[in-house]
CSV table of C-alpha atoms in Angstrom, one decimal:
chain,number,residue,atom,x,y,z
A,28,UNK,CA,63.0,99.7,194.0
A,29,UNK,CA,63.6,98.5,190.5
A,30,UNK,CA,67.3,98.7,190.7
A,31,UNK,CA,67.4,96.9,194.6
A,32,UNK,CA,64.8,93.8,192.8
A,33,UNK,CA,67.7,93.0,190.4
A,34,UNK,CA,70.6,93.3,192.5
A,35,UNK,CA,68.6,90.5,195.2
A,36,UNK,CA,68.5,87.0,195.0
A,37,UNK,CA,65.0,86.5,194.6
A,38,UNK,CA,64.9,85.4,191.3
A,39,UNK,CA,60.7,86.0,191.4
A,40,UNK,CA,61.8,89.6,192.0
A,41,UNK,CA,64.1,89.5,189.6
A,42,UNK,CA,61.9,88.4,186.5
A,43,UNK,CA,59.6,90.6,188.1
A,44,UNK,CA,61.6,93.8,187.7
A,45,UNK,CA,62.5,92.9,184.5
A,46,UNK,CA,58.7,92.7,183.3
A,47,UNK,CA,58.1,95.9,184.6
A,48,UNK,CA,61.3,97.7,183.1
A,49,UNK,CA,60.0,96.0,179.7
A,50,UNK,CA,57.2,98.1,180.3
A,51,UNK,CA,58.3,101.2,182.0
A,52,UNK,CA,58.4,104.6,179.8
A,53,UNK,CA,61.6,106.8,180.3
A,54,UNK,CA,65.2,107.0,179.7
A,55,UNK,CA,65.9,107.1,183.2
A,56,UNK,CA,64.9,103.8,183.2
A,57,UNK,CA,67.5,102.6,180.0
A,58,UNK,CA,70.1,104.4,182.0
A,59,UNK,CA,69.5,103.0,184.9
A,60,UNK,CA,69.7,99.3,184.0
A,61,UNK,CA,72.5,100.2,181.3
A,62,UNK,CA,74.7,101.6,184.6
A,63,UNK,CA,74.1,98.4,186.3
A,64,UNK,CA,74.8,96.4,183.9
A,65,UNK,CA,78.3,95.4,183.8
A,66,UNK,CA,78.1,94.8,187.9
A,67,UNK,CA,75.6,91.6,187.1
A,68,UNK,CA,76.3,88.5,186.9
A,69,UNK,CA,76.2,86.7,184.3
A,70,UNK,CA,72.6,85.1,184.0
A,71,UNK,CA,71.2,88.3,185.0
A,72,UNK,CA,73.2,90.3,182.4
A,73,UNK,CA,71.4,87.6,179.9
A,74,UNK,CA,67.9,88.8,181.3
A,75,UNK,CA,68.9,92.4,181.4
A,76,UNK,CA,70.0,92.2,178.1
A,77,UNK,CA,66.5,90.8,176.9
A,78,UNK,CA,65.2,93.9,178.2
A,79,UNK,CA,66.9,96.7,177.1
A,80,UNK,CA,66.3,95.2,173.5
A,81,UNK,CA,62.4,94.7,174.3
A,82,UNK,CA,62.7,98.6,175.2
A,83,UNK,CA,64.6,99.8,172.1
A,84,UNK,CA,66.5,102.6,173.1
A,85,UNK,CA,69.5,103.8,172.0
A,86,UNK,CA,70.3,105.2,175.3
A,87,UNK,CA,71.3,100.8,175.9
A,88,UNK,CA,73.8,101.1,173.2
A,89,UNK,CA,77.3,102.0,175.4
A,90,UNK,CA,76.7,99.6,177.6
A,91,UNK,CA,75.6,96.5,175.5
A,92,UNK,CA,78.4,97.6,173.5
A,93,UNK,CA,80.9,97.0,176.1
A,94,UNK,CA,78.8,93.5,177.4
A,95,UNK,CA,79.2,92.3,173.8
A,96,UNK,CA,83.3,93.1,173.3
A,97,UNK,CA,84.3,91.4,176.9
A,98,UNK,CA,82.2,89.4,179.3
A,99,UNK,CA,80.8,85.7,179.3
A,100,UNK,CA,80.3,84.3,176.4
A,101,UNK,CA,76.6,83.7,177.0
A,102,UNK,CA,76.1,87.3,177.8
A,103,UNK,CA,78.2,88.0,175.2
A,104,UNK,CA,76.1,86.7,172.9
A,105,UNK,CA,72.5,87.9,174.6
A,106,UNK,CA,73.9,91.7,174.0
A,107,UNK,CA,75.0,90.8,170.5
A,108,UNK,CA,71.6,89.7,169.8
A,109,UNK,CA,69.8,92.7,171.6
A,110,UNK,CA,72.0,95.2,169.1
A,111,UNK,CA,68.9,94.6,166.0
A,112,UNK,CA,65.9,95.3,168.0
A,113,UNK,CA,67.5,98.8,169.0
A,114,UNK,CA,68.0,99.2,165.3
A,115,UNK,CA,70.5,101.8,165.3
A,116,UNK,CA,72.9,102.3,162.6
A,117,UNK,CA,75.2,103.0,165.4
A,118,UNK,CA,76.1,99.1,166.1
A,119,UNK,CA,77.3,98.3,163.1
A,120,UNK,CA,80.9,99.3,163.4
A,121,UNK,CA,80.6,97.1,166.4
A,122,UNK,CA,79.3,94.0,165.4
A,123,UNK,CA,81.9,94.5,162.3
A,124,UNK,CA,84.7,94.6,164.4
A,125,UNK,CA,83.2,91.1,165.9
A,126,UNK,CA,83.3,89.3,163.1
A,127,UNK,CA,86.7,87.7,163.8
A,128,UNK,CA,85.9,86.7,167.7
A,129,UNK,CA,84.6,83.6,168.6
A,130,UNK,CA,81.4,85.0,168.7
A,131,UNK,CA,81.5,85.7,164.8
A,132,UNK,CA,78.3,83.6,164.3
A,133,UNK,CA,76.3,86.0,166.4
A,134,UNK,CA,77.6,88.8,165.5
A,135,UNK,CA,76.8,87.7,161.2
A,136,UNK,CA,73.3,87.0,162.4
A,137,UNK,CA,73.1,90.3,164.1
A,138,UNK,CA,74.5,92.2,160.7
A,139,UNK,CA,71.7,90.5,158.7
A,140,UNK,CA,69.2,91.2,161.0
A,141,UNK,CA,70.1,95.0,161.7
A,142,UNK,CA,67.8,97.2,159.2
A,143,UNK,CA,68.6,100.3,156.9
A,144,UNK,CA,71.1,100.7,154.6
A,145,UNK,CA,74.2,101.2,156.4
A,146,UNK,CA,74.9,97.7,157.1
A,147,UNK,CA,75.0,97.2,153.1
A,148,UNK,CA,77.0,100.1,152.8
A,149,UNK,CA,80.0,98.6,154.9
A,150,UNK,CA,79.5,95.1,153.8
A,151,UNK,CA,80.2,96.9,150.2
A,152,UNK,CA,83.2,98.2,151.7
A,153,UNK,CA,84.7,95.1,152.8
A,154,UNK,CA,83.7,93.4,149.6
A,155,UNK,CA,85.8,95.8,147.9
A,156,UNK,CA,89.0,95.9,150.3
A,157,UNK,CA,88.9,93.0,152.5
A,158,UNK,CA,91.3,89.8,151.9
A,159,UNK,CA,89.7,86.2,150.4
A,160,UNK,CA,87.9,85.4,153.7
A,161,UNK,CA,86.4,88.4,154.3
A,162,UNK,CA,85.0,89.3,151.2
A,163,UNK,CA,83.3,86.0,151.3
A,164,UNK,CA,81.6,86.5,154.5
A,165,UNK,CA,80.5,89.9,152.6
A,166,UNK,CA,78.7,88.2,150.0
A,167,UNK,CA,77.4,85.6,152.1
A,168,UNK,CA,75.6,88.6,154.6
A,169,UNK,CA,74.8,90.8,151.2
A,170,UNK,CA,72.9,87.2,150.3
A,171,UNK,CA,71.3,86.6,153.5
A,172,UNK,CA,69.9,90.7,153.3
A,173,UNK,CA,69.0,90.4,149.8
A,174,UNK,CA,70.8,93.6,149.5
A,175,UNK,CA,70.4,93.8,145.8
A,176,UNK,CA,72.2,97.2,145.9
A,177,UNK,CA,75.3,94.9,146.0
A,178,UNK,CA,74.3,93.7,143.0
A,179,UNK,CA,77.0,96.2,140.8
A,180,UNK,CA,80.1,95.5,143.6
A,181,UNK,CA,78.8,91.4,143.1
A,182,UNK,CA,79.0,91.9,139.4
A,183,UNK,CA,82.4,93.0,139.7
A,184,UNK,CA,83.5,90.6,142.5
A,185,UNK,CA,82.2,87.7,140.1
A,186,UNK,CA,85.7,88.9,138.3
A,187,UNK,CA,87.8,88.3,141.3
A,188,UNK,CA,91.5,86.8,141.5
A,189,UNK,CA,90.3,83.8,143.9
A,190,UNK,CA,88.0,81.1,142.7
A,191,UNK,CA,85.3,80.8,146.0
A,192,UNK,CA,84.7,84.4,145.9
A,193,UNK,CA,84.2,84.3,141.9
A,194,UNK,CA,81.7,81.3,142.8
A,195,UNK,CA,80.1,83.1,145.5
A,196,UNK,CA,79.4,86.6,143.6
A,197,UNK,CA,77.9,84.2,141.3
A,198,UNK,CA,75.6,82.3,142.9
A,199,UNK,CA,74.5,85.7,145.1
A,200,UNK,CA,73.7,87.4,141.8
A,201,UNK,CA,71.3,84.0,140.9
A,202,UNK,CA,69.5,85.2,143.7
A,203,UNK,CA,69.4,89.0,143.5
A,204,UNK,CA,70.3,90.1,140.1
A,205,UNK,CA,67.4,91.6,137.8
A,206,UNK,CA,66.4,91.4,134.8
A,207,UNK,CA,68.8,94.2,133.2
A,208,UNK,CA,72.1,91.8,135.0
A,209,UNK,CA,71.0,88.8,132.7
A,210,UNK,CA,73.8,90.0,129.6
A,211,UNK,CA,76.4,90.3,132.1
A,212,UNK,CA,75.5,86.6,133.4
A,213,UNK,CA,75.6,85.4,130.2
A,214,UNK,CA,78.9,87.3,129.8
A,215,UNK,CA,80.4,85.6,133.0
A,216,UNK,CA,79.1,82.2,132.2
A,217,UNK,CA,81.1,82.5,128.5
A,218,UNK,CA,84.2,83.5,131.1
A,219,UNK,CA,83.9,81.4,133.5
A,220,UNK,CA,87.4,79.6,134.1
A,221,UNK,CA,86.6,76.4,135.8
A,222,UNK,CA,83.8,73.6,136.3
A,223,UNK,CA,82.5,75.5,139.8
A,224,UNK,CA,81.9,78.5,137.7
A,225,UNK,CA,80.4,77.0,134.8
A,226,UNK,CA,78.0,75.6,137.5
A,227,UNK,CA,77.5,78.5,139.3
A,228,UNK,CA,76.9,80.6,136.1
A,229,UNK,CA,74.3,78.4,134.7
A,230,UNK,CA,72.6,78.2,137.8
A,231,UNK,CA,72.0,81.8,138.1
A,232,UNK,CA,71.1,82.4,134.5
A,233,UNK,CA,68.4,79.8,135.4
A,234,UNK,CA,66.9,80.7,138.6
A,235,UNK,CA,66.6,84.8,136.8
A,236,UNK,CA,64.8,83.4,133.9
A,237,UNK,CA,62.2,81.5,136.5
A,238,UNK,CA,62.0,84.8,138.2
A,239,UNK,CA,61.6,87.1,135.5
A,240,UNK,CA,59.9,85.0,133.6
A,241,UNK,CA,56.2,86.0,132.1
A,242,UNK,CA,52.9,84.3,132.6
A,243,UNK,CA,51.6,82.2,129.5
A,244,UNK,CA,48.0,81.0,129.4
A,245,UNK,CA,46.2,78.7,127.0
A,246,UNK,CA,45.2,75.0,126.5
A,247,UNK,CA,46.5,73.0,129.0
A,248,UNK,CA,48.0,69.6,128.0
A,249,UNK,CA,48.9,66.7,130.7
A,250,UNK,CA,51.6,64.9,129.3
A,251,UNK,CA,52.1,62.9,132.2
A,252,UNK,CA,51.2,62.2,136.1
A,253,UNK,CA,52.4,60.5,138.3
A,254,UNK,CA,51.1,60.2,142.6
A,255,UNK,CA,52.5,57.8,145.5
A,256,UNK,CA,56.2,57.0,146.8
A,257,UNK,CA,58.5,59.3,144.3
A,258,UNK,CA,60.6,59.2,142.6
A,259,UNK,CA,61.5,55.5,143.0
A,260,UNK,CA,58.6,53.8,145.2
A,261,UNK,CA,55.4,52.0,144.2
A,262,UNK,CA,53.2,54.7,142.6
A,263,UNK,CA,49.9,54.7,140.2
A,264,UNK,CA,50.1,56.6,137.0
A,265,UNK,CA,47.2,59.0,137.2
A,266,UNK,CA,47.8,61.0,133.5
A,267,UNK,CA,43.7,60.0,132.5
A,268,UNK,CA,42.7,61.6,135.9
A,269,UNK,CA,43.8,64.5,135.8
A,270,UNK,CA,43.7,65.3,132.4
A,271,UNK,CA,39.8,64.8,133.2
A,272,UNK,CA,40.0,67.3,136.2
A,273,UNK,CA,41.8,69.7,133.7
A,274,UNK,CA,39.5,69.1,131.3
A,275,UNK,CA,36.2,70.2,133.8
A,276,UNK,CA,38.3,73.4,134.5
A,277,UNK,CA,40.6,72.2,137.6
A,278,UNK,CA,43.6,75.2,137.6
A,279,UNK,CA,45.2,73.4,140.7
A,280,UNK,CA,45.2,69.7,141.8
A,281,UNK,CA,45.4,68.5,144.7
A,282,UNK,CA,47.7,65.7,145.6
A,283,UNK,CA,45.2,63.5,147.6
A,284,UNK,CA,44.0,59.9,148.6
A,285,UNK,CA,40.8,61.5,147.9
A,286,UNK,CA,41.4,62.3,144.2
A,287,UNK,CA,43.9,59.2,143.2
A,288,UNK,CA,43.1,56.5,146.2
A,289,UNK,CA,46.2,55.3,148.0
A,290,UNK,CA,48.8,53.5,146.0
A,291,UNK,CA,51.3,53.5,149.1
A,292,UNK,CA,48.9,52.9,152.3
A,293,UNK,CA,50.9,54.4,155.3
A,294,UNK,CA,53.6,56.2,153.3
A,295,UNK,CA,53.9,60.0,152.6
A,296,UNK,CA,53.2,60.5,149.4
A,297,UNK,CA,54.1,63.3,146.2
A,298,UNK,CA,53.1,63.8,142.8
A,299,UNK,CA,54.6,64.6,139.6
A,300,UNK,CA,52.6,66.4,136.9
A,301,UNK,CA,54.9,67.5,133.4
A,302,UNK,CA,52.4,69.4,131.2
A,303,UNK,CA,52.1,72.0,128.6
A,304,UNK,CA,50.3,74.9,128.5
A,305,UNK,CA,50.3,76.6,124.7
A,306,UNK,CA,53.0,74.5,124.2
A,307,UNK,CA,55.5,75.3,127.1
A,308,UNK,CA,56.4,72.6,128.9
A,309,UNK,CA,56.8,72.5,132.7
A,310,UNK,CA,56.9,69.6,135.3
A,311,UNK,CA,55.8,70.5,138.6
A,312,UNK,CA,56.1,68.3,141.8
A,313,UNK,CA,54.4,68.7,145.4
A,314,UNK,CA,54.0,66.7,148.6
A,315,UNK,CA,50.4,65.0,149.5
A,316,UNK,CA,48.1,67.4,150.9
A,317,UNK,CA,49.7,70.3,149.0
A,318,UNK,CA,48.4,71.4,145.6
A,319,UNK,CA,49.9,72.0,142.1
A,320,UNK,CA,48.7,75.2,140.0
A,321,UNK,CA,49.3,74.4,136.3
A,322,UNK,CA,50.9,77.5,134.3
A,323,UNK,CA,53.8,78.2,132.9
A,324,UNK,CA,55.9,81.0,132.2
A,325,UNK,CA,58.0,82.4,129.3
A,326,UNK,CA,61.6,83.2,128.7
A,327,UNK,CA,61.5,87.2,128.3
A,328,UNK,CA,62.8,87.9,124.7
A,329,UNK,CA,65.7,89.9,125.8
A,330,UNK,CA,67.2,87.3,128.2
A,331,UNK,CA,66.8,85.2,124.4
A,332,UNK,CA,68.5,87.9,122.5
A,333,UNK,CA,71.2,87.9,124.9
């Protein structure tokens, strides 16, 4: 009865069917909608699709393998996307041998999306062996995982013969790398052959020190604060306000009409506080209705050693 629904042309029987195979146990019932499958046209492959990935069984995978190397591009796509909610290491191969079809997008997203280590392991791989434009696409999927066991393979590909790939190893490791990376970022910032690496270098060495760096409490000293149409709009200079707020134990001000009237009257409004606390200066900005916690953090003396 299932089967006979989506082979009709009632599409009420169709959605139907598909609701209830979404909630049907069995693997009769995978197999029996993977069989069909292929002999679907194409809007109904789309919905069949949807639910063989609501079901998650790997018993799907042959058939939205074959969907998602030749078919309609819409369907195409649908069974590309369905390939991460079975979560089987099994797809990868498959959505790696995508990556240079038209459908490459799709099949990137579906790599990031697809959990467990093997995907990282092959991106790895093709980091290592692949030409230019490959190995790019492997940093920029190792990024998008956080896959900070790439972090070694990105150390090395920071070293590479082609500039973007140098740039990109770089700017992935600004986003992964620990702590114990930060010498060899200051090693390839004192390397780095050209103006994009210089960038990239510095960059990285400053987003790890913001992420590894260590709380610091103590007196809190507002140097200056500013609230209304930033950075160049009319704005009221609020320093003596919130230095009083501070001063009656405020942590975290909020940036409101309520707490510095309205400067800018139907304008979206931010604030700018710069501040020390023990000495450490930080400047902090937020949009009106959000809030701005005042502490600071501290280089970690080995990142200063290096």
């Amino acid at each position: 009865l299932l089967i006979e629904a989506i082979r009709g042309r009632d599409y009420v029987l169709v959605g139907a069917a598909a609701r209830t195979a979404m909630e049907m146990p069995g693997p009769e019932i995978t197999r029996a909608i993977a069989d069909e499958l292929a002999k679907l046209p194409a809007d109904k492959q789309i919905l069949m699709t949807l639910t063989l990935g609501v079901r998650r069984d790997p018993a799907a995978l042959p058939a939205l393998f074959a969907l998602a190397r030749k078919g309609e591009v819409a369907a195409r796509i649908a069974a590309i996307r369905a390939l991460p909610e079975i979560g089987d290491g099994a797809a990868v191969p498959v959505l790696l041998s995508l990556l240079a079809d038209p459908e490459a997008k799709a099949a990137q997203t579906a790599l990031s999306a697809v959990a467990g280590p093997t995907v990282d392991t092959h991106l790895i791989k093709m980091l290592a062996e692949g030409d230019a434009k490959t190995r790019l696409l492997a940093i920029d999927m190792l990024t998008q995982r956080r896959a900070v066991a790439a972090v070694p393979a990105l150390v090395k590909a920071a070293a590479d013969a082609d500039e973007a790939v140098r740039v990109a190893a770089i700017k992935a490791l600004g986003e992964m790398a620990a702590g114990d990376q930060f010498a060899a970022l200051v090693g390839l910032l004192v390397k780095a052959k050209t103006p994009a690496e210089i960038r990239a270098a510095e960059s990285a060495l400053s987003a790890l020190c913001t992420r590894e760096a260590q709380p610091a409490s103590g007196k809190i000293v507002i140097r200056k604060a500013l609230y209304g149409d930033l950075p160049n709009g009319k704005k009221a200079d609020v320093t003596k306000k919130v230095a009083a707020m501070v001063k009656r134990g405020a942590l975290s001000i909020d940036a409101s009409n309520a707490n510095f009237g309205d400067p800018v009257h139907g304008i979206a409004k931010s604030m700018t506080i710069e501040f020390t606390v023990n000495g450490v200066t930080q400047t902090k900005s937020c949009r009106e209705s959000d809030s701005i916690t005042l502490d600071a953090g501290v280089t970690p003396p080995a990142f200063i050693d290096a």
